Tab-separated table of C-alpha atoms and ligand atoms in Angstrom:
chain	number	residue	atom	x	y	z
A	17	MET	CA	14.387	144.988	282.359
A	18	PRO	CA	11.481	146.694	280.560
A	19	SER	CA	11.805	150.362	279.784
A	20	GLU	CA	9.886	152.699	282.114
A	21	HIS	CA	8.737	154.533	279.034
A	22	ALA	CA	7.292	151.828	276.820
A	23	ARG	CA	6.712	153.391	273.422
A	24	LEU	CA	3.319	151.732	273.052
A	25	SER	CA	1.371	152.657	276.162
A	26	ALA	CA	-1.791	150.895	277.320
A	27	SER	CA	-3.509	154.239	277.946
A	28	GLY	CA	-2.853	155.323	274.355
A	29	SER	CA	-3.644	151.914	272.871
A	30	LYS	CA	-6.912	152.878	271.191
A	31	LYS	CA	-4.858	155.258	269.055
A	32	TRP	CA	-1.968	153.037	268.001
A	33	LEU	CA	-4.161	149.949	267.572
A	34	ASN	CA	-6.369	151.834	265.086
A	35	CYS	CA	-3.763	154.205	263.703
A	36	PRO	CA	-0.324	152.534	263.699
A	37	GLY	CA	1.307	155.700	262.307
A	38	SER	CA	0.326	157.724	265.394
A	39	LEU	CA	3.328	156.448	267.369
A	40	ARG	CA	5.860	157.827	264.874
A	41	LEU	CA	4.035	161.133	264.459
A	42	GLU	CA	3.357	161.768	268.151
A	43	GLU	CA	6.956	161.132	269.129
A	44	GLN	CA	7.873	164.370	267.355
A	45	PHE	CA	6.015	166.329	270.041
A	46	PRO	CA	7.289	166.844	273.592
A	47	ASP	CA	5.326	165.477	276.544
A	48	GLY	CA	3.336	168.156	278.353
A	49	GLY	CA	2.185	167.647	281.955
A	50	SER	CA	-1.024	169.211	283.235
A	51	GLY	CA	-2.673	170.219	286.515
A	52	TYR	CA	-5.298	167.610	285.899
A	53	ALA	CA	-2.670	164.838	285.606
A	54	ALA	CA	-1.212	165.880	288.977
A	55	GLU	CA	-4.668	165.854	290.578
A	56	GLY	CA	-5.405	162.395	289.139
A	57	THR	CA	-2.078	161.092	290.460
A	58	THR	CA	-2.888	162.360	293.962
A	59	ALA	CA	-6.369	160.812	293.870
A	60	HIS	CA	-4.849	157.457	292.863
A	61	ALA	CA	-2.280	157.681	295.651
A	62	LEU	CA	-4.994	158.443	298.218
A	63	ALA	CA	-7.221	155.644	296.906
A	64	GLU	CA	-4.303	153.207	297.093
A	65	LEU	CA	-3.543	154.157	300.709
A	66	LYS	CA	-7.205	153.764	301.677
A	67	LEU	CA	-7.348	150.277	300.204
A	68	LEU	CA	-4.031	149.280	301.792
A	69	ALA	CA	-5.270	150.505	305.181
A	70	ALA	CA	-8.678	148.829	304.780
A	71	THR	CA	-7.048	145.481	303.979
A	72	GLY	CA	-4.538	145.749	306.833
A	73	HIS	CA	-1.468	146.159	304.626
A	74	ILE	CA	-0.454	149.390	306.334
A	75	THR	CA	-1.057	150.634	309.885
A	76	LYS	CA	-3.349	153.501	310.788
A	77	GLU	CA	-0.307	155.605	311.743
A	78	ASP	CA	1.366	154.901	308.441
A	79	PHE	CA	-1.858	155.786	306.638
A	80	MET	CA	-2.135	159.110	308.534
A	81	LYS	CA	1.483	159.985	307.888
A	82	ARG	CA	1.387	159.169	304.192
A	83	THR	CA	-1.952	160.877	303.512
A	84	SER	CA	-0.729	164.025	305.290
A	85	GLU	CA	1.953	164.306	302.608
A	86	LEU	CA	-0.696	164.463	299.865
A	87	GLU	CA	-2.499	167.596	298.733
A	88	THR	CA	-6.087	166.384	298.958
A	89	ASP	CA	-9.454	168.070	299.510
A	90	ALA	CA	-12.903	167.104	300.828
A	91	GLU	CA	-14.144	166.198	297.359
A	92	MET	CA	-11.209	163.885	296.663
A	93	ASP	CA	-11.597	162.278	300.063
A	94	GLU	CA	-15.233	161.498	299.378
A	95	TYR	CA	-14.744	160.196	295.848
A	96	THR	CA	-11.844	157.924	296.807
A	97	GLU	CA	-13.928	156.644	299.742
A	98	GLY	CA	-16.637	155.624	297.253
A	99	TYR	CA	-14.013	153.918	295.070
A	100	LYS	CA	-12.569	152.050	298.060
A	101	ASP	CA	-16.068	150.794	299.011
A	102	TYR	CA	-16.735	149.708	295.426
A	103	VAL	CA	-13.483	147.713	295.253
A	104	LEU	CA	-14.130	146.101	298.646
A	105	GLU	CA	-17.668	145.162	297.570
A	106	ARG	CA	-16.350	143.478	294.429
A	107	PHE	CA	-13.674	141.716	296.479
A	108	ALA	CA	-16.296	140.468	298.959
A	109	ALA	CA	-18.422	139.161	296.059
A	110	VAL	CA	-15.474	137.249	294.549
A	111	SER	CA	-14.347	136.001	297.996
A	112	ALA	CA	-17.826	134.610	298.636
A	113	GLU	CA	-17.220	132.165	295.768
A	114	CYS	CA	-13.516	131.651	296.381
A	115	PRO	CA	-12.019	131.923	299.892
A	116	ASP	CA	-8.518	132.157	298.348
A	117	ALA	CA	-9.424	135.261	296.356
A	118	LYS	CA	-6.725	137.913	296.164
A	119	LEU	CA	-6.936	141.682	295.890
A	120	SER	CA	-3.904	143.618	294.755
A	121	VAL	CA	-3.655	147.376	294.556
A	122	GLU	CA	-1.681	149.434	292.042
A	123	GLU	CA	-0.164	146.237	290.677
A	124	ARG	CA	2.367	146.482	287.885
A	125	LEU	CA	1.156	144.329	285.020
A	126	GLU	CA	3.608	143.046	282.450
A	127	LEU	CA	2.243	143.345	278.925
A	128	SER	CA	5.435	142.491	277.068
A	129	GLU	CA	4.008	139.213	275.749
A	130	TYR	CA	1.673	141.371	273.632
A	131	VAL	CA	3.373	144.770	273.350
A	132	PRO	CA	7.180	145.161	273.294
A	133	ASP	CA	8.328	146.556	276.658
A	134	GLY	CA	4.666	147.103	277.566
A	135	PHE	CA	3.440	147.385	281.103
A	136	GLY	CA	0.550	148.976	282.934
A	137	THR	CA	-0.743	149.557	286.430
A	138	GLY	CA	-3.918	147.849	287.591
A	139	ASP	CA	-5.571	150.164	290.124
A	140	ALA	CA	-7.345	147.174	291.669
A	141	VAL	CA	-6.965	143.585	290.500
A	142	ILE	CA	-9.197	140.921	292.059
A	143	VAL	CA	-8.639	137.308	291.237
A	144	GLY	CA	-10.584	134.246	292.323
A	145	PHE	CA	-11.280	130.751	291.051
A	146	HIS	CA	-12.407	131.091	287.369
A	147	VAL	CA	-12.761	134.881	287.588
A	148	LEU	CA	-10.655	138.006	287.247
A	149	GLU	CA	-11.823	141.580	287.880
A	150	ILE	CA	-9.948	144.749	286.936
A	151	ILE	CA	-11.124	148.078	288.340
A	152	ASP	CA	-9.788	151.287	286.865
A	153	LEU	CA	-10.261	154.571	288.741
A	154	LYS	CA	-10.706	157.519	286.390
A	155	TYR	CA	-10.561	160.854	288.169
A	156	GLY	CA	-11.415	163.017	285.166
A	157	ARG	CA	-14.684	164.910	284.984
A	158	GLY	CA	-14.714	165.360	281.215
A	159	VAL	CA	-16.053	162.671	278.921
A	160	PRO	CA	-17.490	159.466	280.444
A	161	VAL	CA	-15.083	156.595	279.814
A	162	SER	CA	-16.741	153.399	278.614
A	163	ALA	CA	-15.655	149.979	279.836
A	164	GLN	CA	-17.093	148.300	276.728
A	165	ASP	CA	-14.292	146.956	274.525
A	166	ASN	CA	-11.934	149.389	276.244
A	167	PRO	CA	-8.465	148.391	274.940
A	168	GLN	CA	-6.634	149.799	277.972
A	169	LEU	CA	-8.657	147.589	280.320
A	170	MET	CA	-8.375	144.615	277.958
A	171	LEU	CA	-4.597	144.988	277.899
A	172	TYR	CA	-4.494	145.154	281.698
A	173	ALA	CA	-6.668	142.035	281.790
A	174	LEU	CA	-4.206	140.218	279.499
A	175	GLY	CA	-1.357	141.312	281.788
A	176	ALA	CA	-3.204	139.962	284.842
A	177	LEU	CA	-4.027	136.710	282.999
A	178	THR	CA	-0.332	136.210	282.237
A	179	ARG	CA	0.277	136.274	285.952
A	180	TYR	CA	-2.735	134.503	287.409
A	181	ASP	CA	-4.407	132.283	284.809
A	182	TRP	CA	-2.249	129.213	285.555
A	183	LEU	CA	-3.124	129.480	289.262
A	184	TYR	CA	-6.841	130.293	289.162
A	185	ASP	CA	-7.964	128.733	285.828
A	186	ILE	CA	-9.708	131.967	284.868
A	187	ARG	CA	-12.671	131.784	282.500
A	188	LYS	CA	-14.392	135.146	282.856
A	189	VAL	CA	-12.964	138.648	283.118
A	190	ARG	CA	-14.916	141.655	284.379
A	191	MET	CA	-13.460	145.063	283.613
A	192	HIS	CA	-14.795	148.097	285.478
A	193	ILE	CA	-14.482	151.836	285.039
A	194	TYR	CA	-15.116	153.833	288.215
A	195	GLN	CA	-15.352	157.537	287.321
A	196	PRO	CA	-16.917	159.132	290.405
A	197	ARG	CA	-16.847	162.818	289.516
A	198	ILE	CA	-19.424	162.318	286.802
A	199	ASP	CA	-21.214	159.319	288.340
A	200	ASN	CA	-19.975	156.989	285.630
A	201	ILE	CA	-19.600	153.360	286.629
A	202	ASP	CA	-19.415	150.901	283.767
A	203	MET	CA	-18.556	147.200	283.523
A	204	CYS	CA	-17.764	144.868	280.638
A	205	GLU	CA	-17.548	141.089	280.944
A	206	LYS	CA	-15.641	138.908	278.487
A	207	ASP	CA	-14.716	135.254	278.101
A	208	VAL	CA	-11.020	134.600	278.456
A	209	ASP	CA	-10.859	132.952	275.005
A	210	GLU	CA	-12.131	136.151	273.406
A	211	LEU	CA	-9.464	138.161	275.212
A	212	TYR	CA	-6.672	135.830	274.132
A	213	MET	CA	-7.882	136.046	270.536
A	214	TRP	CA	-7.875	139.825	270.757
A	215	GLY	CA	-4.357	139.602	272.247
A	216	SER	CA	-3.112	137.873	269.061
A	217	TRP	CA	-4.475	140.763	266.996
A	218	VAL	CA	-2.802	143.248	269.377
A	219	LYS	CA	0.592	141.602	268.778
A	220	GLN	CA	0.225	142.160	265.013
A	221	ARG	CA	-0.874	145.766	265.439
A	222	ALA	CA	1.989	146.517	267.849
A	223	LYS	CA	4.508	145.209	265.276
A	224	LEU	CA	2.898	147.405	262.642
A	225	ALA	CA	2.971	150.501	264.860
A	226	LEU	CA	6.708	150.089	265.433
A	227	LYS	CA	7.465	150.133	261.701
A	228	LYS	CA	9.011	153.320	260.337
A	229	ASN	CA	6.504	153.586	257.485
A	230	ALA	CA	3.374	152.755	259.527
A	231	GLU	CA	0.312	154.409	258.014
A	232	CYS	CA	-2.140	156.765	259.689
A	233	ALA	CA	-5.910	156.291	259.758
A	234	ALA	CA	-8.159	158.939	261.292
A	235	GLY	CA	-11.060	158.141	263.613
A	236	ASP	CA	-12.781	159.319	266.797
A	237	TYR	CA	-9.650	158.342	268.773
A	238	CYS	CA	-7.709	161.264	267.199
A	239	ASP	CA	-9.672	163.744	269.338
A	240	SER	CA	-10.730	161.549	272.245
A	241	GLY	CA	-7.122	160.353	272.576
A	242	PHE	CA	-5.803	163.955	272.296
A	243	CYS	CA	-3.346	162.917	269.578
A	244	LYS	CA	-0.511	165.438	269.672
A	245	ALA	CA	0.066	165.024	265.931
A	246	ARG	CA	-3.329	166.442	264.924
A	247	PRO	CA	-2.082	169.832	263.678
A	248	ILE	CA	0.351	168.212	261.237
A	249	CYS	CA	-1.302	164.869	260.457
A	250	ARG	CA	-2.359	164.573	256.819
A	251	ALA	CA	-4.941	161.804	257.450
A	252	TYR	CA	-6.598	163.815	260.232
A	253	ASN	CA	-6.649	167.067	258.298
A	254	ASP	CA	-7.959	165.390	255.123
A	255	GLU	CA	-10.837	163.970	257.139
A	256	LYS	CA	-11.659	167.371	258.676
A	257	GLN	CA	-11.472	169.097	255.307
A	258	ARG	CA	-13.901	166.579	253.864
A	259	LEU	CA	-16.329	167.494	256.653
A	260	ALA	CA	-15.595	171.191	256.349
A	261	TYR	CA	-16.522	170.971	252.672
A	262	LEU	CA	-19.979	169.719	253.663
A	263	ASP	CA	-20.188	172.374	256.355
A	264	PHE	CA	-19.760	175.160	253.805
A	265	LYS	CA	-22.543	173.927	251.561
A	266	GLN	CA	-25.942	175.590	251.896
A	267	PRO	CA	-28.069	173.475	254.279
A	268	ALA	CA	-30.742	173.166	251.595
A	269	GLU	CA	-28.200	171.482	249.285
A	270	LEU	CA	-27.421	168.771	251.804
A	271	SER	CA	-29.145	165.413	252.072
A	272	ASP	CA	-30.493	164.341	255.484
A	273	ASP	CA	-27.538	161.989	255.862
A	274	GLU	CA	-25.076	164.801	255.121
A	275	ILE	CA	-26.855	167.052	257.641
A	276	ALA	CA	-26.554	164.278	260.240
A	277	GLU	CA	-22.838	164.046	259.480
A	278	VAL	CA	-22.331	167.818	259.803
A	279	ILE	CA	-24.176	168.210	263.123
A	280	GLY	CA	-22.351	165.176	264.461
A	281	LYS	CA	-19.029	166.767	263.590
A	282	ALA	CA	-19.705	170.475	264.178
A	283	ASP	CA	-17.903	170.472	267.544
A	284	GLU	CA	-15.004	168.537	266.068
A	285	LEU	CA	-14.661	171.056	263.250
A	286	ALA	CA	-14.583	173.982	265.679
A	287	LYS	CA	-11.938	172.194	267.775
A	288	TRP	CA	-9.925	171.346	264.665
A	289	ALA	CA	-9.872	174.994	263.549
A	290	LYS	CA	-8.757	176.038	267.067
A	291	LEU	CA	-6.086	173.343	267.187
A	292	VAL	CA	-4.579	174.331	263.844
A	293	SER	CA	-4.694	178.054	264.749
A	294	GLU	CA	-2.944	177.439	268.076
A	295	TYR	CA	-0.288	175.320	266.402
A	296	ALA	CA	0.319	177.984	263.735
A	297	LEU	CA	0.594	180.707	266.410
A	298	SER	CA	3.091	178.666	268.409
A	299	GLN	CA	5.166	178.018	265.260
A	300	ALA	CA	5.088	181.720	264.338
A	301	VAL	CA	6.016	182.944	267.836
A	302	ASN	CA	8.600	180.311	268.672
A	303	HIS	CA	10.075	179.440	265.291
A	304	GLY	CA	9.357	182.458	263.085
A	305	ALA	CA	7.034	180.488	260.771
A	306	LYS	CA	5.221	182.576	258.137
A	307	TYR	CA	1.803	181.755	256.714
A	308	ARG	CA	0.648	183.337	253.455
A	309	GLY	CA	-1.790	186.195	254.126
A	310	PHE	CA	-1.066	186.320	257.878
A	311	LYS	CA	1.314	188.247	260.146
A	312	LEU	CA	2.054	188.314	263.867
A	313	ALA	CA	0.565	191.318	265.660
A	314	GLU	CA	-0.102	192.361	269.239
A	315	GLY	CA	-3.436	190.996	270.490
A	316	ARG	CA	-6.158	193.174	271.963
A	317	SER	CA	-5.826	193.707	275.705
A	318	CYS	CA	-7.851	195.259	278.541
A	319	ARG	CA	-6.766	197.856	281.073
A	320	THR	CA	-5.677	196.371	284.392
A	321	TYR	CA	-4.678	197.710	287.841
A	322	THR	CA	-0.971	197.555	288.560
A	323	ASP	CA	-1.462	197.316	292.352
A	324	GLU	CA	-4.938	196.500	293.756
A	325	ALA	CA	-3.996	197.372	297.371
A	326	ALA	CA	-2.761	200.821	296.304
A	327	VAL	CA	-5.948	201.417	294.278
A	328	THR	CA	-8.129	200.482	297.272
A	329	GLU	CA	-6.161	202.740	299.608
A	330	ARG	CA	-6.299	205.715	297.280
A	331	LEU	CA	-10.054	205.360	296.682
A	332	GLU	CA	-10.825	204.925	300.392
A	333	ASN	CA	-8.752	208.017	301.162
A	334	ALA	CA	-10.843	209.828	298.597
A	335	GLY	CA	-14.011	208.913	300.527
A	336	CYS	CA	-15.260	205.851	298.594
A	337	SER	CA	-16.798	203.151	300.805
A	338	GLU	CA	-15.758	199.475	300.622
A	339	ASP	CA	-19.227	198.533	299.316
A	340	ASP	CA	-18.771	200.950	296.433
A	341	ILE	CA	-15.451	199.599	295.260
A	342	ILE	CA	-15.277	195.915	296.231
A	343	THR	CA	-17.465	193.215	294.642
A	344	LYS	CA	-18.006	190.087	296.756
A	345	LYS	CA	-19.184	186.994	294.936
A	346	LEU	CA	-20.378	183.603	296.129
A	347	LYS	CA	-18.206	180.712	294.930
A	348	GLY	CA	-19.690	178.733	292.034
A	349	ILE	CA	-21.400	175.373	292.644
A	350	THR	CA	-18.515	173.196	291.417
A	351	GLU	CA	-15.965	175.096	293.487
A	352	MET	CA	-18.231	175.036	296.557
A	353	GLU	CA	-18.831	171.295	296.208
A	354	LYS	CA	-15.085	170.767	295.946
A	355	LEU	CA	-14.577	172.810	299.105
A	356	LEU	CA	-17.246	171.054	301.182
A	357	GLY	CA	-17.321	167.567	299.653
A	358	LYS	CA	-20.407	166.190	297.907
A	359	LYS	CA	-22.148	164.881	301.059
A	360	ARG	CA	-21.736	168.018	303.189
A	361	PHE	CA	-22.612	170.230	300.230
A	362	ALA	CA	-25.871	168.281	299.777
A	363	GLU	CA	-26.682	168.467	303.518
A	364	LEU	CA	-25.934	172.150	303.991
A	365	LEU	CA	-27.497	173.411	300.798
A	366	ASP	CA	-30.500	171.087	300.682
A	367	GLY	CA	-33.291	172.885	298.791
A	368	LEU	CA	-31.039	175.770	297.732
A	369	VAL	CA	-29.631	174.304	294.535
A	370	ILE	CA	-31.736	173.581	291.481
A	371	LYS	CA	-30.931	172.230	288.062
A	372	PRO	CA	-33.131	174.075	285.543
A	373	THR	CA	-34.508	172.158	282.573
A	374	GLY	CA	-31.943	172.230	279.785
A	375	LYS	CA	-32.686	173.749	276.400
A	376	PRO	CA	-33.278	171.239	273.603
A	377	VAL	CA	-30.153	169.984	271.872
A	378	LEU	CA	-29.556	167.450	269.131
A	379	VAL	CA	-27.383	164.667	270.532
A	380	ARG	CA	-26.323	161.261	269.255
A	381	GLU	CA	-28.753	158.365	269.768
A	382	SER	CA	-26.169	156.671	271.997
A	383	ASP	CA	-26.419	159.578	274.497
A	384	LYS	CA	-27.827	158.374	277.836
A	385	ARG	CA	-30.396	161.199	278.123
A	386	PRO	CA	-33.981	160.183	277.261
A	387	GLU	CA	-35.387	161.512	274.005
A	388	LEU	CA	-37.692	164.549	274.271
A	389	ASN	CA	-40.864	162.978	273.042
A	390	THR	CA	-43.153	165.939	272.477
A	391	SER	CA	-42.281	168.143	269.563
A	392	ASP	CA	-44.518	170.837	271.174
A	393	THR	CA	-42.265	171.053	274.238
A	394	ALA	CA	-39.145	171.208	272.118
A	395	LYS	CA	-40.765	173.763	269.812
A	396	ALA	CA	-41.846	175.980	272.714
A	397	ASP	CA	-38.333	175.884	274.218
A	398	PHE	CA	-36.763	176.485	270.835
A	399	GLU	CA	-38.981	179.502	270.171
A	400	ASP	CA	-38.056	180.799	273.596
A	401	ILE	CA	-34.395	180.689	272.599
A	402	ILE	CA	-35.008	182.334	269.241
A	403	ASN	CA	-37.005	185.123	270.880
A	404	GLY	CA	-34.286	185.534	273.481
A	405	GLY	CA	-36.784	184.769	276.249
A	406	LYS	CA	-38.890	187.822	275.346
R	17	SF4	S1	-4.280	162.533	264.360
R	17	SF4	FE1	-5.355	160.577	264.180
R	17	SF4	S2	-4.753	159.820	262.177
R	17	SF4	FE2	-3.257	161.361	262.741
R	17	SF4	S3	-1.635	160.302	263.790
R	17	SF4	FE3	-3.031	160.984	265.362
R	17	SF4	S4	-4.401	159.229	265.684
R	17	SF4	FE4	-3.388	158.907	263.696
């Protein structure tokens, strides 16, 4: 029976495939849940129920009962509806070529042929003659997740091939990311042979990651994969210090390539400094750690009311009007959209929401935004910023 907590997870695979030592280092840190994780779990549960109801696997009554037990909102309802439609469209396309096509929802996929004790959950797995499709719902609204060479999806595809290849003679695999909250839908298609070849490499890397002396190698996955070992990892900190060294040079002393490296990493450096500071604070508060040149002190604080109802009552008794003492504020756009759902928000507030032109920023060439092609426009905007809009 595979362990429910496989040490090498599919979701963290980009990290341990590239940095075998990350497994050993991360295991020193406790798991921390988050509000976002709970929200993502609910969205997946709702999406699963919608697909089960749409394909006749549960009754309408069952669907109503089970959804009533979930803490959902209008936004989640709308986004999972879009996901359900997307999955059903893909299923219809595969069924058109293969009447025996199969759609399974939240299917447990065994990965142990490639990763010891490994398993994953395919949000939607569609299989037809010669073709397999994997659709992964991502409910985050942070960074867009790419489907291209995504190791989590490729591992799920290998798991599904283990189960279905002998039956459907699969030749092509399509792997989809459906990330509705930031309108990110991405798809990557691969030949089965390429996936199997990659699977052989995965087996070697998994063995390496399970070794006690596995080495660490830093890369973009340290931050994008939220590696818990970052504050203490030598490889990660060496890499940041190398960049920090460039950052402290006078800009005029840097070559164009070094400048490109610094601006590409400026955010990372700021996050690294914050990460190390937070770790040091937690060690000092919880374990009495001391750092040369630093001490624990009480942080600055602001005055606060002890009892808002009592303050209101006392001020009203003293003759102050409600308008004088209470500030009412319209909910922000994100919160309002969450409350109303995207469709209703767009209908009700048609013409009342604008998106002003953004100020010029330097972004990577891979960024999907088109390049600003007139230096005059950028210069005018830039001068506006420097002059503080005067
Ligand atoms: S921070 Fe990066 S280099 Fe260090 S263990 Fe984590 S993934 Fe590996």
